[in-house]
Amino acid sequence: MKIVVVSAGLSVPSSTRLLGDRLAAVAAQEAAAPSPAPAGVQVVELRDLAVEIAHNFTNGFPGPALADAFGAVARADGLIVVTPVFSASYSGLFKSFFDTLSVHDEEALAGKPVLIAATGGTARHSLVLDHALRPLFAHLKAVVVPTGVYAASEDWGAAGLDRRIERAARELAALMRGMPAAGSPAAGQASTLVPFEERLTALGQSPRPGKSPRPVS
């Protein structure tokens, strides 16, 4: 199995890259369990692809490094995407990469497990996960891990961040192994319709005369 981390951090060192590395370390170990050897991890640094992403917008063709990144993302068994927050949303570089990827291959993320994460200077921007990142990857047909991870400046070194990282990474690993993630319906579990009158009977009641029984789930 292989995990690809897409990091949109701009600085060196980068808290965005650090968060991606910590998520990947746990997910790689969990995805390969019970084998002691972790799954493979590849990191795509968007900072290094900024020029080729811009050129792709103008000429419609990805450069060699950008094409390699597209291929790595498409072949990944699981994806970890991490962006710094700008103006309460994902960065322009982050969005541009996935825009060009979807033009190059609109099915690249279809059905692929994706763990969303973000970094910012204040906890007030934590809603970026559900208001920006989750809708974006749902639109790209990815299977988004239930738990996202947001790390504000004050979160580093706090126990709460470690717990969120472990939970999200384990959910990603479970999806990669074909198992249901925590909080999602069990794999293969079908919804069974039970007629309303049968439920009333089970409760010791009878349906009203003249009322047609209706199935409920």
mmCIF file of C-alpha atoms in Angstrom:
data_model
loop_
_atom_site.group_PDB
_atom_site.id
_atom_site.type_symbol
_atom_site.label_atom_id
_atom_site.label_comp_id
_atom_site.label_asym_id
_atom_site.label_seq_id
_atom_site.Cartn_x
_atom_site.Cartn_y
_atom_site.Cartn_z
ATOM 1 C CA MET A 1 0.000 0.000 0.000
ATOM 2 C CA LYS A 2 1.054 3.568 -0.609
ATOM 3 C CA ILE A 3 0.070 6.858 1.003
ATOM 4 C CA VAL A 4 0.667 10.169 -0.730
ATOM 5 C CA VAL A 5 0.845 13.389 1.303
ATOM 6 C CA VAL A 6 0.031 16.605 -0.572
ATOM 7 C CA SER A 7 1.440 19.546 1.385
ATOM 8 C CA ALA A 8 0.768 23.170 0.450
ATOM 9 C CA GLY A 9 3.115 24.636 3.041
ATOM 10 C CA LEU A 10 5.204 27.560 1.814
ATOM 11 C CA SER A 11 7.906 27.947 4.446
ATOM 12 C CA VAL A 12 10.872 25.767 5.387
ATOM 13 C CA PRO A 13 10.386 24.254 7.901
ATOM 14 C CA SER A 14 6.612 24.180 7.557
ATOM 15 C CA SER A 15 3.986 23.354 10.189
ATOM 16 C CA THR A 16 1.805 22.176 7.304
ATOM 17 C CA ARG A 17 4.437 19.643 6.239
ATOM 18 C CA LEU A 18 4.987 18.636 9.872
ATOM 19 C CA LEU A 19 1.290 17.873 10.325
ATOM 20 C CA GLY A 20 1.272 15.833 7.110
ATOM 21 C CA ASP A 21 4.311 13.847 8.248
ATOM 22 C CA ARG A 22 2.769 13.059 11.631
ATOM 23 C CA LEU A 23 -0.483 11.899 10.063
ATOM 24 C CA ALA A 24 1.375 9.776 7.515
ATOM 25 C CA ALA A 25 3.539 8.111 10.170
ATOM 26 C CA VAL A 26 0.508 6.789 12.056
ATOM 27 C CA ALA A 27 -1.534 5.942 8.940
ATOM 28 C CA ALA A 28 1.357 4.050 7.310
ATOM 29 C CA GLN A 29 1.793 1.840 10.363
ATOM 30 C CA GLU A 30 -1.935 1.198 10.742
ATOM 31 C CA ALA A 31 -2.545 0.543 7.046
ATOM 32 C CA ALA A 32 0.097 -2.197 6.948
ATOM 33 C CA ALA A 33 -1.018 -3.923 10.188
ATOM 34 C CA PRO A 34 -0.391 -6.627 11.245
ATOM 35 C CA SER A 35 2.835 -6.396 9.225
ATOM 36 C CA PRO A 36 5.595 -4.580 11.141
ATOM 37 C CA ALA A 37 6.716 -2.837 7.947
ATOM 38 C CA PRO A 38 4.722 0.386 7.379
ATOM 39 C CA ALA A 39 3.056 1.297 4.112
ATOM 40 C CA GLY A 40 5.054 3.433 1.704
ATOM 41 C CA VAL A 41 4.763 7.209 1.960
ATOM 42 C CA GLN A 42 5.472 9.809 -0.736
ATOM 43 C CA VAL A 43 5.263 13.554 -0.140
ATOM 44 C CA VAL A 44 4.254 16.013 -2.860
ATOM 45 C CA GLU A 45 5.416 19.535 -1.957
ATOM 46 C CA LEU A 46 3.260 21.968 -3.926
ATOM 47 C CA ARG A 47 5.715 24.784 -3.232
ATOM 48 C CA ASP A 48 8.133 23.087 -5.624
ATOM 49 C CA LEU A 49 5.442 22.750 -8.310
ATOM 50 C CA ALA A 50 4.113 26.330 -8.262
ATOM 51 C CA VAL A 51 5.704 27.369 -11.562
ATOM 52 C CA GLU A 52 4.558 24.248 -13.420
ATOM 53 C CA ILE A 53 1.041 24.636 -12.018
ATOM 54 C CA ALA A 54 0.922 28.207 -13.347
ATOM 55 C CA HIS A 55 2.222 27.080 -16.739
ATOM 56 C CA ASN A 56 -0.407 24.335 -16.852
ATOM 57 C CA PHE A 57 -3.104 26.980 -16.594
ATOM 58 C CA THR A 58 -1.701 28.881 -19.570
ATOM 59 C CA ASN A 59 -0.687 26.079 -21.916
ATOM 60 C CA GLY A 60 -2.886 23.193 -20.766
ATOM 61 C CA PHE A 61 -0.018 20.713 -20.338
ATOM 62 C CA PRO A 62 1.600 19.586 -17.070
ATOM 63 C CA GLY A 63 5.380 19.785 -16.838
ATOM 64 C CA PRO A 64 7.388 16.655 -15.972
ATOM 65 C CA ALA A 65 7.370 17.184 -12.193
ATOM 66 C CA LEU A 66 3.679 18.091 -12.132
ATOM 67 C CA ALA A 67 2.814 15.064 -14.277
ATOM 68 C CA ASP A 68 4.728 12.849 -11.849
ATOM 69 C CA ALA A 69 2.749 14.354 -8.960
ATOM 70 C CA PHE A 70 -0.526 13.724 -10.788
ATOM 71 C CA GLY A 71 0.496 10.112 -11.335
ATOM 72 C CA ALA A 72 1.487 9.624 -7.701
ATOM 73 C CA VAL A 73 -1.860 10.963 -6.477
ATOM 74 C CA ALA A 74 -3.833 8.836 -8.947
ATOM 75 C CA ARG A 75 -1.967 5.639 -7.955
ATOM 76 C CA ALA A 76 -2.121 6.242 -4.187
ATOM 77 C CA ASP A 77 -4.156 3.902 -2.016
ATOM 78 C CA GLY A 78 -4.790 6.758 0.387
ATOM 79 C CA LEU A 79 -4.261 10.508 0.319
ATOM 80 C CA ILE A 80 -3.420 13.002 3.068
ATOM 81 C CA VAL A 81 -3.964 16.625 2.017
ATOM 82 C CA VAL A 82 -2.756 19.511 4.181
ATOM 83 C CA THR A 83 -3.095 23.228 3.531
ATOM 84 C CA PRO A 84 -2.359 26.404 5.452
ATOM 85 C CA VAL A 85 -5.404 28.614 5.929
ATOM 86 C CA PHE A 86 -5.608 31.853 3.946
ATOM 87 C CA SER A 87 -8.653 34.122 4.254
ATOM 88 C CA ALA A 88 -10.559 31.366 6.092
ATOM 89 C CA SER A 89 -10.106 28.879 3.258
ATOM 90 C CA TYR A 90 -7.515 26.657 1.568
ATOM 91 C CA SER A 91 -4.570 28.314 -0.140
ATOM 92 C CA GLY A 92 -4.653 29.280 -3.812
ATOM 93 C CA LEU A 93 -1.721 26.972 -4.548
ATOM 94 C CA PHE A 94 -3.565 24.041 -2.954
ATOM 95 C CA LYS A 95 -6.754 24.688 -4.938
ATOM 96 C CA SER A 96 -4.834 25.266 -8.165
ATOM 97 C CA PHE A 97 -3.144 21.870 -7.895
ATOM 98 C CA PHE A 98 -6.421 20.017 -7.548
ATOM 99 C CA ASP A 99 -8.042 22.153 -10.264
ATOM 100 C CA THR A 100 -5.342 21.185 -12.740
ATOM 101 C CA LEU A 101 -5.439 17.556 -11.572
ATOM 102 C CA SER A 102 -9.195 17.339 -12.174
ATOM 103 C CA VAL A 103 -8.778 18.780 -15.679
ATOM 104 C CA HIS A 104 -5.985 16.299 -16.410
ATOM 105 C CA ASP A 105 -7.942 13.329 -14.985
ATOM 106 C CA GLU A 106 -11.409 14.014 -13.589
ATOM 107 C CA GLU A 107 -11.578 10.516 -12.063
ATOM 108 C CA ALA A 108 -8.193 10.712 -10.310
ATOM 109 C CA LEU A 109 -9.749 10.912 -6.839
ATOM 110 C CA ALA A 110 -12.934 8.920 -7.473
ATOM 111 C CA GLY A 111 -13.448 6.495 -4.592
ATOM 112 C CA LYS A 112 -10.057 7.300 -3.071
ATOM 113 C CA PRO A 113 -9.800 7.654 0.739
ATOM 114 C CA VAL A 114 -8.699 11.199 1.596
ATOM 115 C CA LEU A 115 -7.753 12.617 4.993
ATOM 116 C CA ILE A 116 -8.192 16.398 5.128
ATOM 117 C CA ALA A 117 -6.044 18.586 7.387
ATOM 118 C CA ALA A 118 -5.149 22.249 7.770
ATOM 119 C CA THR A 119 -2.944 24.564 9.817
ATOM 120 C CA GLY A 120 -3.556 28.118 10.950
ATOM 121 C CA GLY A 121 -2.642 30.760 13.452
ATOM 122 C CA THR A 122 -5.895 30.612 15.405
ATOM 123 C CA ALA A 123 -8.488 27.984 16.314
ATOM 124 C CA ARG A 124 -11.192 30.278 14.906
ATOM 125 C CA HIS A 125 -10.396 28.977 11.416
ATOM 126 C CA SER A 126 -10.983 25.306 12.248
ATOM 127 C CA LEU A 127 -14.272 25.335 10.318
ATOM 128 C CA VAL A 128 -12.211 25.414 7.126
ATOM 129 C CA LEU A 129 -12.244 21.618 7.265
ATOM 130 C CA ASP A 130 -16.008 21.299 6.898
ATOM 131 C CA HIS A 131 -16.787 24.514 5.038
ATOM 132 C CA ALA A 132 -14.064 24.355 2.379
ATOM 133 C CA LEU A 133 -11.996 21.152 2.278
ATOM 134 C CA ARG A 134 -14.730 18.559 2.751
ATOM 135 C CA PRO A 135 -17.020 19.996 0.021
ATOM 136 C CA LEU A 136 -14.061 20.280 -2.378
ATOM 137 C CA PHE A 137 -13.094 16.625 -2.105
ATOM 138 C CA ALA A 138 -16.695 15.448 -2.100
ATOM 139 C CA HIS A 139 -17.039 17.271 -5.438
ATOM 140 C CA LEU A 140 -13.945 15.430 -6.680
ATOM 141 C CA LYS A 141 -15.692 12.121 -5.754
ATOM 142 C CA ALA A 142 -13.209 11.201 -3.029
ATOM 143 C CA VAL A 143 -14.163 9.266 0.111
ATOM 144 C CA VAL A 144 -13.371 11.802 2.831
ATOM 145 C CA VAL A 145 -12.289 10.438 6.218
ATOM 146 C CA PRO A 146 -14.853 11.342 8.930
ATOM 147 C CA THR A 147 -12.273 13.006 11.185
ATOM 148 C CA GLY A 148 -10.355 15.997 9.850
ATOM 149 C CA VAL A 149 -7.405 17.540 11.681
ATOM 150 C CA TYR A 150 -6.876 21.253 12.215
ATOM 151 C CA ALA A 151 -3.780 22.471 14.046
ATOM 152 C CA ALA A 152 -3.626 26.036 15.327
ATOM 153 C CA SER A 153 -0.402 27.502 16.680
ATOM 154 C CA GLU A 154 -1.394 26.735 20.271
ATOM 155 C CA ASP A 155 -2.192 23.079 19.448
ATOM 156 C CA TRP A 156 1.403 22.002 18.887
ATOM 157 C CA GLY A 157 2.561 19.987 21.864
ATOM 158 C CA ALA A 158 -0.989 19.620 23.211
ATOM 159 C CA ALA A 159 -2.388 16.154 23.903
ATOM 160 C CA GLY A 160 -5.586 16.918 22.017
ATOM 161 C CA LEU A 161 -3.759 17.221 18.712
ATOM 162 C CA ASP A 162 -2.089 13.834 19.196
ATOM 163 C CA ARG A 163 -5.475 12.182 19.773
ATOM 164 C CA ARG A 164 -6.994 13.763 16.665
ATOM 165 C CA ILE A 165 -4.011 12.715 14.568
ATOM 166 C CA GLU A 166 -4.248 9.124 15.762
ATOM 167 C CA ARG A 167 -7.994 8.911 15.220
ATOM 168 C CA ALA A 168 -7.951 10.427 11.733
ATOM 169 C CA ALA A 169 -4.948 8.365 10.626
ATOM 170 C CA ARG A 170 -6.577 5.143 11.831
ATOM 171 C CA GLU A 171 -9.759 6.000 9.960
ATOM 172 C CA LEU A 172 -7.768 6.556 6.783
ATOM 173 C CA ALA A 173 -5.955 3.245 7.254
ATOM 174 C CA ALA A 174 -9.263 1.429 7.811
ATOM 175 C CA LEU A 175 -10.663 2.808 4.561
ATOM 176 C CA MET A 176 -7.485 1.838 2.722
ATOM 177 C CA ARG A 177 -7.876 -1.727 3.985
ATOM 178 C CA GLY A 178 -11.490 -1.799 2.870
ATOM 179 C CA MET A 179 -12.931 -1.575 6.369
ATOM 180 C CA PRO A 180 -15.537 0.947 7.566
ATOM 181 C CA ALA A 181 -14.067 3.991 9.282
ATOM 182 C CA ALA A 182 -15.296 4.909 12.743
ATOM 183 C CA GLY A 183 -18.597 6.735 12.516
ATOM 184 C CA SER A 184 -19.457 5.379 9.056
ATOM 185 C CA PRO A 185 -22.013 2.645 8.229
ATOM 186 C CA ALA A 186 -20.640 -0.888 8.372
ATOM 187 C CA ALA A 187 -19.352 -2.166 5.060
ATOM 188 C CA GLY A 188 -21.974 -4.179 3.204
ATOM 189 C CA GLN A 189 -24.692 -3.387 5.736
ATOM 190 C CA ALA A 190 -27.910 -2.853 3.823
ATOM 191 C CA SER A 191 -30.764 -0.719 5.090
ATOM 192 C CA THR A 192 -33.790 -2.943 5.758
ATOM 193 C CA LEU A 193 -37.286 -1.500 5.341
ATOM 194 C CA VAL A 194 -39.767 -2.683 7.963
ATOM 195 C CA PRO A 195 -43.479 -2.054 7.308
ATOM 196 C CA PHE A 196 -44.925 0.481 9.728
ATOM 197 C CA GLU A 197 -47.729 -1.859 10.849
ATOM 198 C CA GLU A 198 -45.163 -4.513 11.833
ATOM 199 C CA ARG A 199 -43.404 -2.008 14.049
ATOM 200 C CA LEU A 200 -46.684 -1.034 15.674
ATOM 201 C CA THR A 201 -47.530 -4.695 16.240
ATOM 202 C CA ALA A 202 -44.140 -5.228 17.857
ATOM 203 C CA LEU A 203 -45.002 -2.352 20.233
ATOM 204 C CA GLY A 204 -48.395 -3.886 21.045
ATOM 205 C CA GLN A 205 -50.327 -1.323 18.990
ATOM 206 C CA SER A 206 -52.509 -1.589 15.905
ATOM 207 C CA PRO A 207 -52.506 0.678 12.870
ATOM 208 C CA ARG A 208 -55.470 3.042 12.501
ATOM 209 C CA PRO A 209 -58.337 1.730 10.357
ATOM 210 C CA GLY A 210 -58.203 2.985 6.794
ATOM 211 C CA LYS A 211 -54.540 3.896 7.034
ATOM 212 C CA SER A 212 -52.265 2.220 4.511
ATOM 213 C CA PRO A 213 -49.129 0.740 6.033
ATOM 214 C CA ARG A 214 -46.000 2.528 4.939
ATOM 215 C CA PRO A 215 -42.463 1.218 5.068
ATOM 216 C CA VAL A 216 -40.013 2.994 7.311
ATOM 217 C CA SER A 217 -36.303 2.563 7.673
#
